[in-house]
PDB file of C-alpha atoms in Angstrom:
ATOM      1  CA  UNK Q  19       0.000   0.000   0.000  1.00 39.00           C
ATOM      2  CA  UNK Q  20       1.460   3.366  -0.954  1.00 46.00           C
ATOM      3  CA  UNK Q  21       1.827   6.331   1.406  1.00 49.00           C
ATOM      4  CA  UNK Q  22      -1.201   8.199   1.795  1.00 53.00           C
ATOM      5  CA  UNK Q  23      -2.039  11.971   2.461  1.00 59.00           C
ATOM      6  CA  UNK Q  24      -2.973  14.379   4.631  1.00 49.00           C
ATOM      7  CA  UNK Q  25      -6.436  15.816   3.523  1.00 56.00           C
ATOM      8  CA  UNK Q  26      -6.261  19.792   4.513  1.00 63.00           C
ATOM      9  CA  UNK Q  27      -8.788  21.016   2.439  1.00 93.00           C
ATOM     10  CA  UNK Q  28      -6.571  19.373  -0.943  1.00 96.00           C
ATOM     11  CA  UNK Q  29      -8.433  19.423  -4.291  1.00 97.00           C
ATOM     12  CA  UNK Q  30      -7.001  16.994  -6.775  1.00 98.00           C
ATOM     13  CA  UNK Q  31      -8.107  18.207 -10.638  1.00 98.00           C
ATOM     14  CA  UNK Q  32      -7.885  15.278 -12.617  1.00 98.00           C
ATOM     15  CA  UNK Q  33      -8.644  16.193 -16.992  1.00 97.00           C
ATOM     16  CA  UNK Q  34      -9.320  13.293 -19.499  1.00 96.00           C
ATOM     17  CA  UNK Q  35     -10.838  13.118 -22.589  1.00 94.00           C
ATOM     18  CA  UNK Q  36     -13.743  11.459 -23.336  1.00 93.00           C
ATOM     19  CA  UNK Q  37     -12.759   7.886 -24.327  1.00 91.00           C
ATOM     20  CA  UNK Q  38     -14.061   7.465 -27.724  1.00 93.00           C
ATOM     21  CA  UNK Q  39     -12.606   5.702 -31.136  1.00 93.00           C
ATOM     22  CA  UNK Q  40     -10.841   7.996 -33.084  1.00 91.00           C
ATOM     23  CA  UNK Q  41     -10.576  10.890 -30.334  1.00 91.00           C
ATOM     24  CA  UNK Q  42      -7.932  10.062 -28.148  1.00 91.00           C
ATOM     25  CA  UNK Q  43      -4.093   9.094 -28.745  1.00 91.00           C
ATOM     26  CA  UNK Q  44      -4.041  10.421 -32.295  1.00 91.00           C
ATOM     27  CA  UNK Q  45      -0.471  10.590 -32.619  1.00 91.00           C
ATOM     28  CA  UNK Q  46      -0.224   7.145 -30.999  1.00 92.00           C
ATOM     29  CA  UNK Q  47      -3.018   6.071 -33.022  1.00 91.00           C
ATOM     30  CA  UNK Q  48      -1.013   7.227 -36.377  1.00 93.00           C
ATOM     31  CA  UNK Q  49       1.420   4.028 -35.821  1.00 92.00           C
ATOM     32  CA  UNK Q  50      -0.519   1.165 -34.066  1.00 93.00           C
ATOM     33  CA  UNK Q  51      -4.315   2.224 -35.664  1.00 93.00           C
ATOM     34  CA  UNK Q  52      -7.489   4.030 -33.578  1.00 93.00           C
ATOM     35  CA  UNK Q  53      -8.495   0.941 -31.602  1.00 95.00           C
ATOM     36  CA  UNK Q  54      -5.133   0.244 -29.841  1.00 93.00           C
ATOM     37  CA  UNK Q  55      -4.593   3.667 -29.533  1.00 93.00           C
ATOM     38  CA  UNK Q  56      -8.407   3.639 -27.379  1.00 94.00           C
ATOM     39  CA  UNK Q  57      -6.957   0.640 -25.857  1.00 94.00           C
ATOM     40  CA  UNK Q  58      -4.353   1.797 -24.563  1.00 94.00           C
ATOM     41  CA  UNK Q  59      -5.779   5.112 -22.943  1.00 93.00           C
ATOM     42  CA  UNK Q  60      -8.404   3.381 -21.299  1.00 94.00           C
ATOM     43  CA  UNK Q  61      -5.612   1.371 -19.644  1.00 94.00           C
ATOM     44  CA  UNK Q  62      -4.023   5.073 -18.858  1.00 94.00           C
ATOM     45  CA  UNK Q  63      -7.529   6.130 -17.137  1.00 95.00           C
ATOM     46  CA  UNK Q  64      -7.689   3.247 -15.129  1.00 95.00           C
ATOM     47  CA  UNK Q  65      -4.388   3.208 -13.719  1.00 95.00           C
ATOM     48  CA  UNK Q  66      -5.202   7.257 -13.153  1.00 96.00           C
ATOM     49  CA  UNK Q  67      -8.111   6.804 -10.885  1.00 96.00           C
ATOM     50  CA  UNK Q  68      -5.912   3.703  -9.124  1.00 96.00           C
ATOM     51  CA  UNK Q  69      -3.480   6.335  -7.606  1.00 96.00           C
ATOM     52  CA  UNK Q  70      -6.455   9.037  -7.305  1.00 97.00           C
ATOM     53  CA  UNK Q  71      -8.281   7.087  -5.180  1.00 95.00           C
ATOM     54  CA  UNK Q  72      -5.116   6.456  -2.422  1.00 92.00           C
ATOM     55  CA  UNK Q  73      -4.834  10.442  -2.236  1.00 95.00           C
ATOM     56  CA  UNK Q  74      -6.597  11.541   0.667  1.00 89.00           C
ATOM     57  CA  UNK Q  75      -8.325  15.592  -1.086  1.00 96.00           C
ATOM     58  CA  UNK Q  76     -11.674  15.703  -3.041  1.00 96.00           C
ATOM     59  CA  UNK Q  77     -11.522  14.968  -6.613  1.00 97.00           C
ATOM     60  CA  UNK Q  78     -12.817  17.120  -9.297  1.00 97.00           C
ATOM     61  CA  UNK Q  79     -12.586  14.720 -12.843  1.00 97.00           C
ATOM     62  CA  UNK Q  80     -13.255  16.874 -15.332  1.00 97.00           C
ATOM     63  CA  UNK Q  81     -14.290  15.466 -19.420  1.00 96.00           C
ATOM     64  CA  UNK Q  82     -12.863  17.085 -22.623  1.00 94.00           C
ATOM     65  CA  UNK Q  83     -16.801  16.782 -24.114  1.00 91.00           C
ATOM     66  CA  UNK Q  84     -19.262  16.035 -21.900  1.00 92.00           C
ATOM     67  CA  UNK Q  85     -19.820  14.399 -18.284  1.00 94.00           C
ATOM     68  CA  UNK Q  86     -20.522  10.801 -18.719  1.00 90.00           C
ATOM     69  CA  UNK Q  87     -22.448   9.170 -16.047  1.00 87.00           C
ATOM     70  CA  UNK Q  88     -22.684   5.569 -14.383  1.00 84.00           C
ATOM     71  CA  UNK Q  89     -18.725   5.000 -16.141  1.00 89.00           C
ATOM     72  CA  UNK Q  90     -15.607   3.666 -14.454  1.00 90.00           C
ATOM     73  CA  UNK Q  91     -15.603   7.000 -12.012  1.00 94.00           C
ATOM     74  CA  UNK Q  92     -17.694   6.145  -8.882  1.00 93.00           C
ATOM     75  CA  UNK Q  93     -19.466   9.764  -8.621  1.00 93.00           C
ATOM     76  CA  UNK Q  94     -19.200   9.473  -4.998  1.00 92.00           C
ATOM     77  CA  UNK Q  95     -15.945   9.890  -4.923  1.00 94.00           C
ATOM     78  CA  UNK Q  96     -15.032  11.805  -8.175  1.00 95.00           C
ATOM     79  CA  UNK Q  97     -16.816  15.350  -8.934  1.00 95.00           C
ATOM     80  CA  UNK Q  98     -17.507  15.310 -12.473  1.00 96.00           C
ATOM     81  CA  UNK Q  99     -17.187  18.281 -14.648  1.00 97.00           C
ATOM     82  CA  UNK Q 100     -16.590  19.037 -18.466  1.00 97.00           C
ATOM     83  CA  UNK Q 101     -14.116  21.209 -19.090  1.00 97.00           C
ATOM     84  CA  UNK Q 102     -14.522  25.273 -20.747  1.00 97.00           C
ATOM     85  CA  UNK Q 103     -12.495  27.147 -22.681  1.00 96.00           C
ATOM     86  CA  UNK Q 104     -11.290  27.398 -25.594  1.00 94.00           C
ATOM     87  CA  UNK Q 105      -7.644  25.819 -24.977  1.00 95.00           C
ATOM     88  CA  UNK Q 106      -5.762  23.575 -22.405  1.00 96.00           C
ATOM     89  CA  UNK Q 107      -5.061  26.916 -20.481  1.00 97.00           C
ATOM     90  CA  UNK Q 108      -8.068  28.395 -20.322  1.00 97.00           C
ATOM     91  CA  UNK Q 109     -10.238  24.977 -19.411  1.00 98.00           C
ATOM     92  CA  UNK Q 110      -7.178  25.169 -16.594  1.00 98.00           C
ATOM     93  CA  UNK Q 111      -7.599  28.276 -15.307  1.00 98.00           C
ATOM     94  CA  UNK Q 112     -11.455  28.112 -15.245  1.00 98.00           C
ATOM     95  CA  UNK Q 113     -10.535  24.382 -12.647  1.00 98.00           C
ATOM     96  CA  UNK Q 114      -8.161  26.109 -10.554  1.00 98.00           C
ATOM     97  CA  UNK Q 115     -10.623  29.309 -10.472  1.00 98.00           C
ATOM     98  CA  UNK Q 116     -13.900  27.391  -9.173  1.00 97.00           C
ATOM     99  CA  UNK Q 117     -11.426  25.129  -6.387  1.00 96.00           C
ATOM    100  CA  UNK Q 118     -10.348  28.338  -4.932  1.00 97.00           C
ATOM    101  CA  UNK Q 119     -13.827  29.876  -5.091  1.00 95.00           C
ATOM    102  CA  UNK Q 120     -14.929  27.077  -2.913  1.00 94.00           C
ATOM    103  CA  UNK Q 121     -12.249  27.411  -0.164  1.00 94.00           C
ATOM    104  CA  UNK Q 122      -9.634  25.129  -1.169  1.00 96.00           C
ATOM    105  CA  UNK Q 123      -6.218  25.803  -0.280  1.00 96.00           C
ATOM    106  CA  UNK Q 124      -4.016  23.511  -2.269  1.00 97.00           C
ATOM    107  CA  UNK Q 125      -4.927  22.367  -5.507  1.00 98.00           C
ATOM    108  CA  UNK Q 126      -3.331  20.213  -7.669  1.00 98.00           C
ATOM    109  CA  UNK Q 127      -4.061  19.074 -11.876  1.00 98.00           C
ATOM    110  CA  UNK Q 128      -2.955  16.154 -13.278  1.00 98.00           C
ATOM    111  CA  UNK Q 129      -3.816  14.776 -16.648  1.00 94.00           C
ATOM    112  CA  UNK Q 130      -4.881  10.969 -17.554  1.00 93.00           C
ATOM    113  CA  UNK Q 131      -1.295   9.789 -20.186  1.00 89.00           C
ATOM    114  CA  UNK Q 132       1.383   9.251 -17.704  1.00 92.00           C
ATOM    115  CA  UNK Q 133       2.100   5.713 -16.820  1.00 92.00           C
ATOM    116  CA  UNK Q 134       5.008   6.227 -14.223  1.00 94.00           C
ATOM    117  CA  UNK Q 135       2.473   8.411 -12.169  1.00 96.00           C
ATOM    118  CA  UNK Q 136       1.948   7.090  -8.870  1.00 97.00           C
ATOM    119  CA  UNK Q 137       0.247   8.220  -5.535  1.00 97.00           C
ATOM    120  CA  UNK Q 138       3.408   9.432  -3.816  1.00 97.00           C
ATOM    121  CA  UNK Q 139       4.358  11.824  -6.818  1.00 97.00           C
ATOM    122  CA  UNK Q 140       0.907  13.500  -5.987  1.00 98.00           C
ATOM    123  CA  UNK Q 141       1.188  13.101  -1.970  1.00 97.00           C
ATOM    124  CA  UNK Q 142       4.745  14.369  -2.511  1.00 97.00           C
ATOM    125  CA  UNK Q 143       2.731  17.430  -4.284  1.00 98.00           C
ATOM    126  CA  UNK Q 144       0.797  18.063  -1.516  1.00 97.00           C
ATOM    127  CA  UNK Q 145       3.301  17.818   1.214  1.00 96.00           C
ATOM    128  CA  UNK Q 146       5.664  20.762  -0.772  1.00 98.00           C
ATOM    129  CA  UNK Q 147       2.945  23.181  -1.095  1.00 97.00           C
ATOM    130  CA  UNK Q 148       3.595  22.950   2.980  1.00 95.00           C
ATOM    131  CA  UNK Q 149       6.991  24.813   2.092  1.00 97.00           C
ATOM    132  CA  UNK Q 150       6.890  26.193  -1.603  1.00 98.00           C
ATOM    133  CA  UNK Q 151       4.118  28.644  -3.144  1.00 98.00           C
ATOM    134  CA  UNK Q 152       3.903  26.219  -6.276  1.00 98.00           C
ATOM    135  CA  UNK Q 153       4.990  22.700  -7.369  1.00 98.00           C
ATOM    136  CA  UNK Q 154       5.683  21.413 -11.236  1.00 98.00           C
ATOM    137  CA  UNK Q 155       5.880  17.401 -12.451  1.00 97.00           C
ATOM    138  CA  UNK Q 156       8.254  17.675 -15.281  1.00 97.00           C
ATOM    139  CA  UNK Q 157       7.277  16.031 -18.529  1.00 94.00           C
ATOM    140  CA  UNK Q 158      10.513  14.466 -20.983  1.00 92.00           C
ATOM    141  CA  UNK Q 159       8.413  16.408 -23.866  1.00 90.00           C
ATOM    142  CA  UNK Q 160       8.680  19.816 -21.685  1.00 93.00           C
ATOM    143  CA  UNK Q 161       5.765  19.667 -20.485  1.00 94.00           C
ATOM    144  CA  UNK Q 162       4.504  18.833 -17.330  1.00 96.00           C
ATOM    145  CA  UNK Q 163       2.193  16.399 -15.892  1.00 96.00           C
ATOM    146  CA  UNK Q 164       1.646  17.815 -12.654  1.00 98.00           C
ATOM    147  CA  UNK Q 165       0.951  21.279 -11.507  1.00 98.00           C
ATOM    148  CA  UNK Q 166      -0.223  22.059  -7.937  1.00 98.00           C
ATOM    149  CA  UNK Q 167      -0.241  25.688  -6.692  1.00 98.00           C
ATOM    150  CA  UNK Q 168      -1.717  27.181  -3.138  1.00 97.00           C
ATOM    151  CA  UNK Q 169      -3.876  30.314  -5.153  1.00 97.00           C
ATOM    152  CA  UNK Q 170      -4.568  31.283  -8.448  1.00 98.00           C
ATOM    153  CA  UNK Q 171      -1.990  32.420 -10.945  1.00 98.00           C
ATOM    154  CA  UNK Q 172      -3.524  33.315 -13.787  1.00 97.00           C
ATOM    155  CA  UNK Q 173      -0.484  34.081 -15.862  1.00 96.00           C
ATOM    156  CA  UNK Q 174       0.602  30.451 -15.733  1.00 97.00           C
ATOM    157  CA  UNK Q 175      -2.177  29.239 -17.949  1.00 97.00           C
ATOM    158  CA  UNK Q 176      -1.850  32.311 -20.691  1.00 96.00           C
ATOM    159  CA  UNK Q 177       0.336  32.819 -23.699  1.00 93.00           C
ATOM    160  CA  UNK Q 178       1.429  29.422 -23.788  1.00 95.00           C
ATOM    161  CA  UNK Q 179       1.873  26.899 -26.841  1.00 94.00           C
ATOM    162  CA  UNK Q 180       0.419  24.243 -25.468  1.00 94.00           C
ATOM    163  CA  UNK Q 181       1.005  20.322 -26.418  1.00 86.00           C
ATOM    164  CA  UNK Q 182       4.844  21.848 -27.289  1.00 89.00           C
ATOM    165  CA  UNK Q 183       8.535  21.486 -25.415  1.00 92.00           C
ATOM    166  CA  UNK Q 184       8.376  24.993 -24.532  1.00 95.00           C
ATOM    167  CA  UNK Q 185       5.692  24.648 -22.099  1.00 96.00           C
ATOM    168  CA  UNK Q 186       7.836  24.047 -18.746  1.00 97.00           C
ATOM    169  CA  UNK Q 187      10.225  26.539 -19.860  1.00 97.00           C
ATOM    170  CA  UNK Q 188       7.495  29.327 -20.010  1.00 97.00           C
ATOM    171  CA  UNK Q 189       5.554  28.628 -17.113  1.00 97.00           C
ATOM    172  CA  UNK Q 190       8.780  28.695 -14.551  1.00 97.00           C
ATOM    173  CA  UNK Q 191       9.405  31.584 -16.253  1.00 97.00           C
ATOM    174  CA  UNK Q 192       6.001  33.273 -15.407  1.00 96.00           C
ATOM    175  CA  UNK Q 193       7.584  31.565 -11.340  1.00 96.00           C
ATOM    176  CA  UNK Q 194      10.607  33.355 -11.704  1.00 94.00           C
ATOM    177  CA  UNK Q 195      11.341  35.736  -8.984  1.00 91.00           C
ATOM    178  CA  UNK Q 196       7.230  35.599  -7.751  1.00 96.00           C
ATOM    179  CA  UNK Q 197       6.849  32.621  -6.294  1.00 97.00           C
ATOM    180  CA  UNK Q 198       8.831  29.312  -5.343  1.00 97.00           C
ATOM    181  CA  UNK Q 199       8.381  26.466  -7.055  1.00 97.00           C
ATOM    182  CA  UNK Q 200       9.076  22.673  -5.868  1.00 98.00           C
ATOM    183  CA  UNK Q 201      10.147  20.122  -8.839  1.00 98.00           C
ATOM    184  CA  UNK Q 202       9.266  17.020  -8.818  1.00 98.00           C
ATOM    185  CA  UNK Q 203      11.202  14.423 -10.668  1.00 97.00           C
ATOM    186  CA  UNK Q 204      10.596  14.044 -14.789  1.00 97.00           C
ATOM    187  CA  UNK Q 205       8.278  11.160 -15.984  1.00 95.00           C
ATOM    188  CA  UNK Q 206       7.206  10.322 -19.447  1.00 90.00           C
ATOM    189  CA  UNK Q 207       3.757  10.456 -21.129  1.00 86.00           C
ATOM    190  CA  UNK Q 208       2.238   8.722 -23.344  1.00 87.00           C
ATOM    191  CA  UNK Q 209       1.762  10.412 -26.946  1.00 86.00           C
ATOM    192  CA  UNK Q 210       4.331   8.739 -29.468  1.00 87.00           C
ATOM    193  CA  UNK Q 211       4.867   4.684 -30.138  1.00 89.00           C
ATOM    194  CA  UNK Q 212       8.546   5.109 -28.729  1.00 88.00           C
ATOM    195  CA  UNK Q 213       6.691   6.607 -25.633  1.00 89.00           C
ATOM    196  CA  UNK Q 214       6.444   2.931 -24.502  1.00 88.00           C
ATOM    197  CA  UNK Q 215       8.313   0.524 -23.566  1.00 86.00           C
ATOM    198  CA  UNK Q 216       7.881  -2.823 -25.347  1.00 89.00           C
ATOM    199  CA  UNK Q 217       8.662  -4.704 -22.229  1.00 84.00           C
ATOM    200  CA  UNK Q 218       6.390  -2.832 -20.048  1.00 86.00           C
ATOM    201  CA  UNK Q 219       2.194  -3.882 -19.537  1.00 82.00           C
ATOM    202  CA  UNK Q 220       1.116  -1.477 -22.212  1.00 88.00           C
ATOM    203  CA  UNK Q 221       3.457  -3.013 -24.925  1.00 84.00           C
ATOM    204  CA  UNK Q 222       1.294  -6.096 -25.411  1.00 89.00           C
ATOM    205  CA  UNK Q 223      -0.553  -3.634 -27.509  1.00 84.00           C
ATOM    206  CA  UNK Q 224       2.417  -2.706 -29.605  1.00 85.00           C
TER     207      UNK Q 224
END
């Protein structure tokens, strides 16, 4: 059993995209075909809500399309949500903007494509916003796969080119000199075929 938590009024943001054929994965899908591609995220969204549901915060699980009900996500558990706005940063902002309206001190987003996630990378999260004003999961694509800040800075989810390598370098840039930042260590998503290892559980799909 991993290490669990402290809840102190924690939101964890989760975003995924609606699972459908032909929708998710399309650079994936380019080299092993639609279905495997929607194979293999499903297998990402499970192994998501695995760790989400060992972090001890509320859950806000918000849907690229629409909210779909009676799924995988016990609603119990997970708030469900679709996301607005018209790009990654704005549906972002609007998440971050409605935890802190509702008293939340320490929110944290994390998206549904990164294997090597586990609970203590998010608990981890938690525990440095103790110290640090912000905290960043560096993505090998630079990007990021985590994000977790203690109030809203709006400037972190504007001007940005999002889905690029630039990404990470921008947003600690909008950090620099404002506010600390904690890094956590880099993982690897999911977007391209050599994004998985052939030995690991997903390559059975490969």
């Amino acid at each position: 059993m991993e290490k669990r938590c402290m809840k102190n009024k924690n939101l964890l943001i989760l975003f995924t995209r609606n699972p459908e054929l032909g929708k998710v994965k399309t650079r994936l899908a380019a080299s092993i075909g639609d279905q495997k591609a929607l194979d293999i995220y499903k297998e990402l969204l499970s192994h998501t809500q695995n760790i989400a549901l060992n972090v001890n915060a509320d859950k806000n699980l918000y849907y690229s399309e629409s909210v779909v009900n009676f799924d995988d996500w016990d609603e119990t558990i997970f708030s469900k949500k679709a996301q607005r706005g018209n790009d990654l940063g704005e549906k972002m902002l609007d998440a971050f903007k409605d935890g802190f309206s509702k008293g939340y001190e320490k929110i944290i987003i994390i998206g549904s494509d990164i294997y090597d996630l586990q609970t203590s990378h998010i608990c981890k999260a938690f525990d440095d916003l103790e110290k640090f004003d912000t905290v960043l999961g560096p993505a090998q694509d630079g990007g990021y796969y985590l994000l977790g800040t203690k109030q809203l800075i709006p400037e972190l989810y504007k001007n940005k080119k999002w889905g690029t390598e630039s990404v990470l370098k921008d947003t600690i840039a909008d950090l620099d000199g404002l506010f600390s930042v904690s890094f956590l260590e880099t993982l690897n998503d999911i977007d391209v075929i050599s994004d998985i290892n052939p030995d690991s559980y997903l390559g059975k799909y490969l």
